[in-house]
XYZ file of C-alpha atoms in Angstrom:
569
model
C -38.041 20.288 180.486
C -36.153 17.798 178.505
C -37.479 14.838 176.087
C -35.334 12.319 178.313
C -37.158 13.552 181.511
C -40.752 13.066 179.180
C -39.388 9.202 178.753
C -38.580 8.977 181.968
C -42.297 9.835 182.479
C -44.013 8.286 179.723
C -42.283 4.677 180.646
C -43.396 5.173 184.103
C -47.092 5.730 182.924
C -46.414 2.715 180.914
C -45.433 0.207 183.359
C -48.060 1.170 185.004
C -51.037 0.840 182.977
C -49.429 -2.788 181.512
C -49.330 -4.199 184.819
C -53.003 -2.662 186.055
C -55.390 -4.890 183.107
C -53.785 -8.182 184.417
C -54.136 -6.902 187.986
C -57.862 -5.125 187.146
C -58.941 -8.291 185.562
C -57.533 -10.561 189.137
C -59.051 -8.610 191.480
C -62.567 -8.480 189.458
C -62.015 -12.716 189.795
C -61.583 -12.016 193.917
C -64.141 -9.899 194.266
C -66.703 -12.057 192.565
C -65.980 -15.001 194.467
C -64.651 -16.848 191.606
C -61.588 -18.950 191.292
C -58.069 -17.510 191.281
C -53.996 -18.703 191.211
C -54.384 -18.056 195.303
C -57.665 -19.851 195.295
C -55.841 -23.279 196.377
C -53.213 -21.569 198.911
C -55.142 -19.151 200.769
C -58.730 -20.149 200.283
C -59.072 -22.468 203.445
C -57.497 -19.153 205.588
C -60.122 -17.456 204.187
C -62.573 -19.994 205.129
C -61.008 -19.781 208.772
C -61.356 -16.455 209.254
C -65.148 -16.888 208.599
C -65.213 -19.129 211.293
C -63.677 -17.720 213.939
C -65.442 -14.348 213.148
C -68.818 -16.346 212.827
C -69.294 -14.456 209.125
C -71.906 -16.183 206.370
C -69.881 -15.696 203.030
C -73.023 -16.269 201.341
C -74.928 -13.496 203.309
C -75.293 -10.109 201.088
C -75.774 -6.539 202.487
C -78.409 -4.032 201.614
C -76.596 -0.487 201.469
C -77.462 0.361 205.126
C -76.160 -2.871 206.256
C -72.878 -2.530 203.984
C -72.491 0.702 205.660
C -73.168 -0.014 209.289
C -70.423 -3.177 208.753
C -68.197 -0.360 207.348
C -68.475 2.069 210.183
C -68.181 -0.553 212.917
C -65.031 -2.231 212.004
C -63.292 1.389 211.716
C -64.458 2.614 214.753
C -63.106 -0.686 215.779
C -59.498 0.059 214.643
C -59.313 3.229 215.696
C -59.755 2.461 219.200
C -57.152 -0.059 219.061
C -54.782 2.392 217.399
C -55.549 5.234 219.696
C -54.948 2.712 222.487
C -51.608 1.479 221.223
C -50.135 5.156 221.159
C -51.317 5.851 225.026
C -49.704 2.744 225.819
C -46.827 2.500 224.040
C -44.296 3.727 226.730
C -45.187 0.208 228.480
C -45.544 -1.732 225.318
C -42.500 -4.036 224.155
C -40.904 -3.488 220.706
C -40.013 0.173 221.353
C -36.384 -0.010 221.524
C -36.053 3.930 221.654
C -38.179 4.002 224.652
C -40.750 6.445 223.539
C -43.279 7.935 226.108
C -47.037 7.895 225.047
C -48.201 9.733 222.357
C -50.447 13.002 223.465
C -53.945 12.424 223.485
C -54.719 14.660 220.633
C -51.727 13.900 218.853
C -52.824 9.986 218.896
C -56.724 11.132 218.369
C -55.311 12.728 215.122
C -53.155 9.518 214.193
C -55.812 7.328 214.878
C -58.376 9.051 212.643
C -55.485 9.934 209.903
C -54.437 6.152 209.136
C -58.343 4.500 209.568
C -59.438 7.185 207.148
C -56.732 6.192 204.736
C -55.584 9.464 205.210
C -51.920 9.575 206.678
C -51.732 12.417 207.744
C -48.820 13.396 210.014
C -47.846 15.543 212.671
C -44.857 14.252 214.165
C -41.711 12.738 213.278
C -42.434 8.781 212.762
C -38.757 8.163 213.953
C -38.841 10.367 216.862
C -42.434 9.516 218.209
C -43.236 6.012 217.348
C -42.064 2.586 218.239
C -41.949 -0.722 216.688
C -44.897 -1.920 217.690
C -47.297 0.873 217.325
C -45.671 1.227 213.635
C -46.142 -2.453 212.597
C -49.303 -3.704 214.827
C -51.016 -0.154 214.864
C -49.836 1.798 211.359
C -49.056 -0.712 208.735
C -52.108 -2.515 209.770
C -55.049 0.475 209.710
C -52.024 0.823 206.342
C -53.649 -2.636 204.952
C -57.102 -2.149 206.191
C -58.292 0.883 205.223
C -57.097 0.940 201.203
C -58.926 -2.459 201.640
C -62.263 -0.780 203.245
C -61.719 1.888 200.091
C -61.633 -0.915 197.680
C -64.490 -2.633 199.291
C -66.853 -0.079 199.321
C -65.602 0.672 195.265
C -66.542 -2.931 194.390
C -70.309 -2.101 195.856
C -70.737 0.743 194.334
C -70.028 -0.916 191.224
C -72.150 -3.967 192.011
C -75.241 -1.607 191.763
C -74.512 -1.122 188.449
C -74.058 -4.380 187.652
C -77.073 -5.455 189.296
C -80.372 -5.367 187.716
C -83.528 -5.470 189.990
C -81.426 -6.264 192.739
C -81.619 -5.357 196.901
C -77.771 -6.366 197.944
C -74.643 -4.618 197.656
C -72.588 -7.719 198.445
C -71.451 -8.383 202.204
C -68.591 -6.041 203.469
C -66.767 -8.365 205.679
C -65.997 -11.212 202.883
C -64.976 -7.991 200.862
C -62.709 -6.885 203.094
C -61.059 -10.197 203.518
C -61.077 -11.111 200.076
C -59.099 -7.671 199.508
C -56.749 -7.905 201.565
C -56.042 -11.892 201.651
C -55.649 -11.913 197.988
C -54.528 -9.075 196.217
C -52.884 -6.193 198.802
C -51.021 -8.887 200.972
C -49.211 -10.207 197.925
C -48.500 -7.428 196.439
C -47.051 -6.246 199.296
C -44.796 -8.763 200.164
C -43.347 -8.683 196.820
C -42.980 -5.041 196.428
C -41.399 -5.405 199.969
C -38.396 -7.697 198.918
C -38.091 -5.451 195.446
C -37.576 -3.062 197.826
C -34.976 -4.683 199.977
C -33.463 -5.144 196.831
C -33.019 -1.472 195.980
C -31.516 -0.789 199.679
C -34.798 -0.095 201.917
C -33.524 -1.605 205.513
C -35.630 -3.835 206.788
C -34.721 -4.710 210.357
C -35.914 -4.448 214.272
C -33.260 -2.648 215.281
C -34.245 0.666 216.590
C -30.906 2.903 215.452
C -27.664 2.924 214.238
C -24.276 5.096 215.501
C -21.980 6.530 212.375
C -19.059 9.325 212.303
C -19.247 11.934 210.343
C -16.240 13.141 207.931
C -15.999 15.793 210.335
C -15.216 13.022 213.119
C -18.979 13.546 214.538
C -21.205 11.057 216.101
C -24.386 10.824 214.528
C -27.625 8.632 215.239
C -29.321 7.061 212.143
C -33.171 5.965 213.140
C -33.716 2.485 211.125
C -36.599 0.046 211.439
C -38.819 -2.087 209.420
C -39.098 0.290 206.648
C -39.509 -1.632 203.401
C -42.265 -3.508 204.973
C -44.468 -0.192 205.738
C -43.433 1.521 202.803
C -44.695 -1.370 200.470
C -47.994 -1.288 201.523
C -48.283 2.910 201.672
C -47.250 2.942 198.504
C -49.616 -0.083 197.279
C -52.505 1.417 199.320
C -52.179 5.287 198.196
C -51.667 5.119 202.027
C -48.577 7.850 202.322
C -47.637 7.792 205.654
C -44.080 7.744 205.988
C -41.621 6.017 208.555
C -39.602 8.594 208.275
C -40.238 11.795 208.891
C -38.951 13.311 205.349
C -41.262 10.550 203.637
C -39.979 9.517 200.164
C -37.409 12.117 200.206
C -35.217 10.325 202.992
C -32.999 8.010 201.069
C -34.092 5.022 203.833
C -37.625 4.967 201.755
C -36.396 6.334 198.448
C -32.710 5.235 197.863
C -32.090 5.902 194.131
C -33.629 6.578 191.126
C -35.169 2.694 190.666
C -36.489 2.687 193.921
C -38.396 5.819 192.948
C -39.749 4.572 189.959
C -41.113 1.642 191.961
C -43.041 3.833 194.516
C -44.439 6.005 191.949
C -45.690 2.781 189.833
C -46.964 0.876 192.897
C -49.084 3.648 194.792
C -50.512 4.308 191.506
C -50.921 0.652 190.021
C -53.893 -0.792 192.155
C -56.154 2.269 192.046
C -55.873 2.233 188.240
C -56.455 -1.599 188.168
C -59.790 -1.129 190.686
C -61.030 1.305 187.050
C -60.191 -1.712 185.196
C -62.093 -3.813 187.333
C -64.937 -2.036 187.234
C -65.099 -2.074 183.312
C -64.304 -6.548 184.247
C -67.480 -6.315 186.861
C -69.946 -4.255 184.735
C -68.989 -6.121 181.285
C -67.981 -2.998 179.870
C -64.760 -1.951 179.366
C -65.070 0.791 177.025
C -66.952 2.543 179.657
C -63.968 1.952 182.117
C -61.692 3.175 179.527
C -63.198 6.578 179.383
C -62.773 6.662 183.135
C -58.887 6.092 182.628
C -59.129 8.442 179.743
C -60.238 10.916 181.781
C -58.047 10.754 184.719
C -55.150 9.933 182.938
C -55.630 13.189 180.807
C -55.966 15.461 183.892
C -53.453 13.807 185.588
C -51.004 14.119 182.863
C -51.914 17.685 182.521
C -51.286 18.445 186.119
C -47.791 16.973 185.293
C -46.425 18.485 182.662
C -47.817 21.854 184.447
C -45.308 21.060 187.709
C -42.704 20.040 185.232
C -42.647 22.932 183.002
C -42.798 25.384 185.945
C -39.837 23.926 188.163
C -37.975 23.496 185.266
C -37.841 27.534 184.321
C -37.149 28.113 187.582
C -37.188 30.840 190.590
C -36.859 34.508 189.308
C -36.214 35.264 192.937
C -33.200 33.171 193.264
C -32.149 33.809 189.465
C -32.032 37.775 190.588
C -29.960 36.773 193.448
C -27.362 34.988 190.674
C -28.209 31.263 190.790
C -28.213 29.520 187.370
C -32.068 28.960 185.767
C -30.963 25.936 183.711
C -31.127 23.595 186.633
C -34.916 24.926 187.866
C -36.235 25.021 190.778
C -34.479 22.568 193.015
C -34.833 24.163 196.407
C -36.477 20.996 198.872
C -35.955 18.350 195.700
C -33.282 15.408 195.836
C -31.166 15.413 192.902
C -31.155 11.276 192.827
C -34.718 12.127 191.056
C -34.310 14.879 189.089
C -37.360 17.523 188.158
C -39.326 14.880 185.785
C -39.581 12.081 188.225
C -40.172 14.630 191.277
C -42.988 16.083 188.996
C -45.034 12.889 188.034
C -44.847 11.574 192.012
C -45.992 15.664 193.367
C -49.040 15.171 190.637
C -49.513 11.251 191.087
C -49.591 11.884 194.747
C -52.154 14.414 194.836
C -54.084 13.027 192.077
C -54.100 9.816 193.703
C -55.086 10.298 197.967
C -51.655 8.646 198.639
C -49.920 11.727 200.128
C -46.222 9.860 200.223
C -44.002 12.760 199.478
C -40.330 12.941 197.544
C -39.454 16.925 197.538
C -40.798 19.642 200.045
C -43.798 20.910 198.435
C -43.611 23.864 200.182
C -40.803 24.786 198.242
C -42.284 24.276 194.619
C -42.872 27.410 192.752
C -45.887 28.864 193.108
C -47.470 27.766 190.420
C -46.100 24.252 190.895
C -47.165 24.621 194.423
C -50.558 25.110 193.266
C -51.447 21.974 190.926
C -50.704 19.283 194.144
C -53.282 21.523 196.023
C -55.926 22.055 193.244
C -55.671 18.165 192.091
C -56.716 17.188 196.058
C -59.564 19.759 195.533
C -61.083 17.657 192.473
C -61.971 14.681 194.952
C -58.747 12.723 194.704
C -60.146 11.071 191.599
C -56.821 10.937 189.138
C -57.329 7.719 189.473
C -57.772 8.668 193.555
C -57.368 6.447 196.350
C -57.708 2.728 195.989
C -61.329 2.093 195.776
C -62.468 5.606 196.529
C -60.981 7.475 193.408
C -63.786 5.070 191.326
C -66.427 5.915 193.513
C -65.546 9.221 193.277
C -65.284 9.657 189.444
C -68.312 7.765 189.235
C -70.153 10.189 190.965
C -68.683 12.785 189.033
C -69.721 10.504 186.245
C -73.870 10.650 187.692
C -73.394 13.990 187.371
C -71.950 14.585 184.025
C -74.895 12.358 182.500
C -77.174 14.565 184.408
C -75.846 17.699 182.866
C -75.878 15.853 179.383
C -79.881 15.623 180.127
C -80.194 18.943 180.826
C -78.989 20.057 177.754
C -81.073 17.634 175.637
C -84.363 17.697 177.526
C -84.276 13.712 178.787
C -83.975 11.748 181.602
C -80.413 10.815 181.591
C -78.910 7.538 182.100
C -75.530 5.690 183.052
C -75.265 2.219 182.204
C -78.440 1.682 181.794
C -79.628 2.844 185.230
C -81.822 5.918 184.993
C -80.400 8.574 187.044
C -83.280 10.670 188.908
C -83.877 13.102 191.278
C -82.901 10.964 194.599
C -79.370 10.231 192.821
C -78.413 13.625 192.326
C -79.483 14.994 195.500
C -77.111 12.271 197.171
C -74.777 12.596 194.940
C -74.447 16.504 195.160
C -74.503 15.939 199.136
C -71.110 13.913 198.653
C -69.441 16.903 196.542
C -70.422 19.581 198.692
C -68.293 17.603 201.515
C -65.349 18.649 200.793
C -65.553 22.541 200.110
C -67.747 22.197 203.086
C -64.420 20.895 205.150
C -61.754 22.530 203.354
C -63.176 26.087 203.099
C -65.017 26.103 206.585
C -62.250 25.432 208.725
C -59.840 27.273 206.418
C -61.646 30.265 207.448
C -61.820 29.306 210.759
C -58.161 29.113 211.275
C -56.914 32.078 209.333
C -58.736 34.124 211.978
C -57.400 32.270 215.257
C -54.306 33.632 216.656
C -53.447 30.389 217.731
C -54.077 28.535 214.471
C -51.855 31.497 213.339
C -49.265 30.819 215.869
C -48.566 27.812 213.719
C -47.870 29.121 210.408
C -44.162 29.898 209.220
C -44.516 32.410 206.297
C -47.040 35.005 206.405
C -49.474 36.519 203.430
C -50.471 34.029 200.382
C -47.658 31.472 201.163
C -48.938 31.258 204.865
C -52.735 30.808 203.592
C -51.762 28.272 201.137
C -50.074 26.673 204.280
C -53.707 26.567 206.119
C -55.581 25.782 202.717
C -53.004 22.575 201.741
C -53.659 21.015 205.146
C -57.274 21.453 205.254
C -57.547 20.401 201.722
C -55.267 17.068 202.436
C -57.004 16.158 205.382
C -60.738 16.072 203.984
C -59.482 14.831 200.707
C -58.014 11.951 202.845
C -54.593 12.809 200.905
C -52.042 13.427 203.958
C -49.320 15.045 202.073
C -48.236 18.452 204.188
C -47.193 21.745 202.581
C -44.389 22.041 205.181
C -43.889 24.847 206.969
C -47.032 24.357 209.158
C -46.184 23.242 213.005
C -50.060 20.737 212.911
C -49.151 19.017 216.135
C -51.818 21.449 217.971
C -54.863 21.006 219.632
C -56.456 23.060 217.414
C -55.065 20.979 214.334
C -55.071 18.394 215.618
C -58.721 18.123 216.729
C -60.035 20.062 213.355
C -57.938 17.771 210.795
C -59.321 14.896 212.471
C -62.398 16.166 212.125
C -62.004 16.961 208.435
C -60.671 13.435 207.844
C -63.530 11.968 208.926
C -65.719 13.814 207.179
C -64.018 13.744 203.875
C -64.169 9.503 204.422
C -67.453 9.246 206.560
C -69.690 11.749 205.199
C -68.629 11.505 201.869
C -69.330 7.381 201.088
C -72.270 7.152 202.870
C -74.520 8.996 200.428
C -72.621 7.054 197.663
C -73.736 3.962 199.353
C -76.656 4.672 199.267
C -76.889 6.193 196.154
C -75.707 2.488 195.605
C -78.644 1.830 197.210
C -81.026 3.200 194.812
C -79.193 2.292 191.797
C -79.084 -1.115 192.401
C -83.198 -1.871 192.688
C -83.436 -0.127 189.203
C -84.228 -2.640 186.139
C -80.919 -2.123 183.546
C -82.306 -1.057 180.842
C -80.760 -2.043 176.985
C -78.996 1.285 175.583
C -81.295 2.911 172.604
C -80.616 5.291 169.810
C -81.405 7.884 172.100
C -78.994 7.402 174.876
C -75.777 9.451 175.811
C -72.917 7.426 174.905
C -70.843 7.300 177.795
C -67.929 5.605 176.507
C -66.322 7.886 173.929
C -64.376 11.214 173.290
C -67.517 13.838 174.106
C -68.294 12.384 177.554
C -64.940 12.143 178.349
C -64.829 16.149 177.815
C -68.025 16.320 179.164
C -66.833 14.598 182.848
C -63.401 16.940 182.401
C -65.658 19.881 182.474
C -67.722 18.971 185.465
C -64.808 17.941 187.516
C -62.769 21.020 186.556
C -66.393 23.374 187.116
C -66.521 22.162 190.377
C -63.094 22.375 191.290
C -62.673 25.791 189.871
C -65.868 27.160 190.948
C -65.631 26.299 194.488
C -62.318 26.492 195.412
C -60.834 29.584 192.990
C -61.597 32.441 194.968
C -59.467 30.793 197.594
C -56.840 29.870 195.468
C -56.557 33.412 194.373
C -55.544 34.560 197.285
C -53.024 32.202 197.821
C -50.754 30.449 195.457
C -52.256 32.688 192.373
C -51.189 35.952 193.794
C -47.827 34.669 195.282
C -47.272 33.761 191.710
C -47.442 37.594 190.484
C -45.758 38.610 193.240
C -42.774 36.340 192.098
C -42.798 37.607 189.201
C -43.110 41.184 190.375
C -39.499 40.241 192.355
C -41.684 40.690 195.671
C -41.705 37.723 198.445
C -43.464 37.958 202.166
């Protein structure tokens, strides 16, 4: 480690949290219906699209309606994406002339980019066409981070509400979302992008000669375009089959910086707008203090860890002062390719700039462990808030445990119906990740898959179960997923970690929004200063810990010790 790679961080973080108030504070403006700078341009589209879809603006959504209107327009887009990858051999803009995509291959897809999820099996140069990565990906790539943000933006709403029955109405959401804040974003990141040497084109490859006099085919396409908005939308699917690491997405050093501060800039600002929406942004500050706490912890852990280095490859002679940079591009350097390993995990973006299969152990471990805490550092647009602020239900719950009350968060009395919903969406994940773990570490076929054997190899299974129903999408490498039998499970665990996790937020919405706010008293937990922030640390890192440890023991714990022992599988 090195105090100009901690400045290298540190202004990073920066950036990012001075551009995400102005942005928080904008999209709090959108979301209420109020005016805007875009209100002028873009409001009469907005009006259109109401028309033609025959939508009533003014028309609010109980929970149950919010959630049906959820459900229905992603079942909707996956069965236009599904259909766009069996078709795409007799589809136009596929200059490479790709065949159809596999049925469980394209089930998988589907169900990876309408979950938000990303997740990839294939090579995106060497499997998908124009079309299908334009009209099918970068759309579900707009759609779902705005469904995420959406459904954050109810969920906040009930605590906003007093004595209320609506959550808002899902398809003006939706519109709003995507009409005024990720659209414009993207289109700007997309020309900074161009600008740093992203191509941009419809031209399916390119032919160069080596220096050894070699022909070689470069895959190009419209790159900058789809990596804005997977970046902007913690989306993390890559056009490229090495992700972030090719230097087509991730040129230089600048262009790095960019993706790191864009996939984590609107999930911050949806914390921000919360605070905007509830008319209290001390409480959304101990959100951010939280998150950006763990999240900087999880950093400085991957940092410190590459930078010592591999005792395995310092036995075999290979200078420690460099660290680890086996599967790392040296345009980034081990501080930059630490913050984006924790900012992707801690966020659900998944976008990838070094091999994480070939981190350390221990460094290995933090990407995996921060999926396991929900995605919540800040998370996914939209669904990192609703996801801490479950976490948050809880922690106030805890608080009146230990002081013999009925506890409270902002000003809605948390009882026995919240906690039982909310505790349903928790036990989601371990649910997902741990039951199909299992499941495949004892199928010869599922083990046909796996590169390495012993801890590595589990960590392997663990990392894609974990990504999948944390709606993450980053890969540990080293697995071969395109299988029916990982195919068909991951796609189940996407959905589930999506699906079956929001609807008992919604309608723990639901509840929360009938309930009269209530004035704080001298006996309520303060929920906007330093002990609840340590309080909601602890509950995220109990929960973690408790139910994923065991399992992480096996795997990238004990591969650490056996690294140090000078023993590898």
């Amino acid at each position: 480690m090195s105090a100009n790679g901690w400045l290298q961080i540190a202004v990073t973080l920066i950036l990012v949290a001075a551009a995400a108030v102005p942005l928080g504070f904008y999209m709090a403006r959108v979301l209420a219906g109020e005016r805007h700078p875009l209100s002028r341009l873009l409001g009469p589209v907005e009006a259109a699209f109401y028309r033609l879809a025959g939508i009533d603006p003014a028309r609010e959504q109980r929970w149950l309606g919010y959630a049906l209107a959820m459900l229905a327009f992603s079942a909707a887009g996956f069965a236009a994406l599904y259909a766009l990858m069996r078709f795409q051999a007799v589809l136009p803009l596929n200059p490479q002339g790709f065949p159809a995509v596999p049925p469980d291959l394209a089930f998988n897809t589907a169900v990876s980019f309408v979950t938000n999820t990303n997740w990839q099996a294939y090579g995106g140069e060497s499997t998908m066409g124009h079309l299908v990565q334009m009209a099918g990906l970068t759309v579900q790539n707009f759609v779902s981070a705005a469904t995420g943000i959406a459904l954050a933006a109810a969920v906040t709403r009930a605590f906003a509400r007093s004595g209320a029955q609506t959550l808002g109405n899902f398809w003006v959401d939706l519109t709003r979302t995507v009409l005024y804040v990720l659209l414009p974003l993207s289109i700007l990141l997309a020309l900074a992008f161009v600008l740093a040497g992203i191509p941009q084109t419809l031209s399916g490859t390119v032919e160069a000669t080596t220096l050894e006099g070699a022909k070689q085919t470069i895959a190009l396409g419209p790159i900058a375009g789809q990596e804005a908005i997977k970046q902007l939308g913690t989306n993390g699917g890559g056009f490229l089959n090495a992700n972030s690491a090719h230097p087509f997405e991730s040129p230089s050093a600048l262009a790095n910086v960019l993706s790191i501060a864009a996939m984590l800039l609107v999930s911050a600002a949806t914390v921000v707008m919360f605070g905007r929406m509830i008319a209290a942004p001390r409480q959304a500050r101990a959100l951010i203090a939280a998150m950006a706490i763990l999240l900087v912890a999880g950093v400085a852990i991957v940092y410190a860890a590459e930078s010592a280095g591999n005792p395995l490859l310092t036995a075999l002679g290979v200078d420690p002062l460099q660290g680890n940079m086996e599967g790392k591009e040296v345009r980034f350097g081990q501080a930059l390719t630490a913050l984006f390993v924790a900012a992707t995990t801690g966020l659900s973006c998944g976008a990838v700039n070094a091999m994480h299969a070939s981190l350390t152990p221990v460094g290995g471990l933090v990407p995996l462990f921060l999926i396991q805490l929900g995605e919540v550092l800040p998370g996914g647009v939209g669904s990192g808030l609703y996801g801490m602020l479950v976490f948050a239900v809880l922690a106030v719950f805890v608080a009146g445990l230990m002081v013999g009350r009925t506890p409270e968060y902002l000003g809605k009395r948390i009882e026995a119906r919240e906690i039982k919903l909310a505790m349903l969406a928790v036990l989601i994940l371990p649910l997902a990740i741990l039951g199909f773990s299992a499941a495949a570490a004892l199928l010869p076929d599922a083990l046909a898959s796996l590169a390495n054997a012993g801890p590595h190899g589990l960590t392997e299974i663990l990392y894609a179960y974990s990504s999948a129903a944390g709606n993450n999408g980053s890969a540990f490498a080293g697995l071969n997923a395109n299988t029916a039998w990982f195919n068909t499970t991951l796609g189940i665990a996407m959905l589930a970690g999506r699906f079956a996790y929001v609807i008992p937020v919604l309608a723990m919405a639901g509840s929360l929004v009938g309930k009269t706010r209530a004035p704080a008293t001298a006996g309520t937990f303060p929920t906007d200063g330093p002990l609840f922030v340590g309080l909601l640390i602890g509950v995220i890192l109990i929960l973690g810990g408790l139910q994923f440890f065991p399992a992480l023991a096996l795997g990238p714990i004990v591969e650490h010790f056996l690294m140090l022992a000078g023993k590898t599988f």
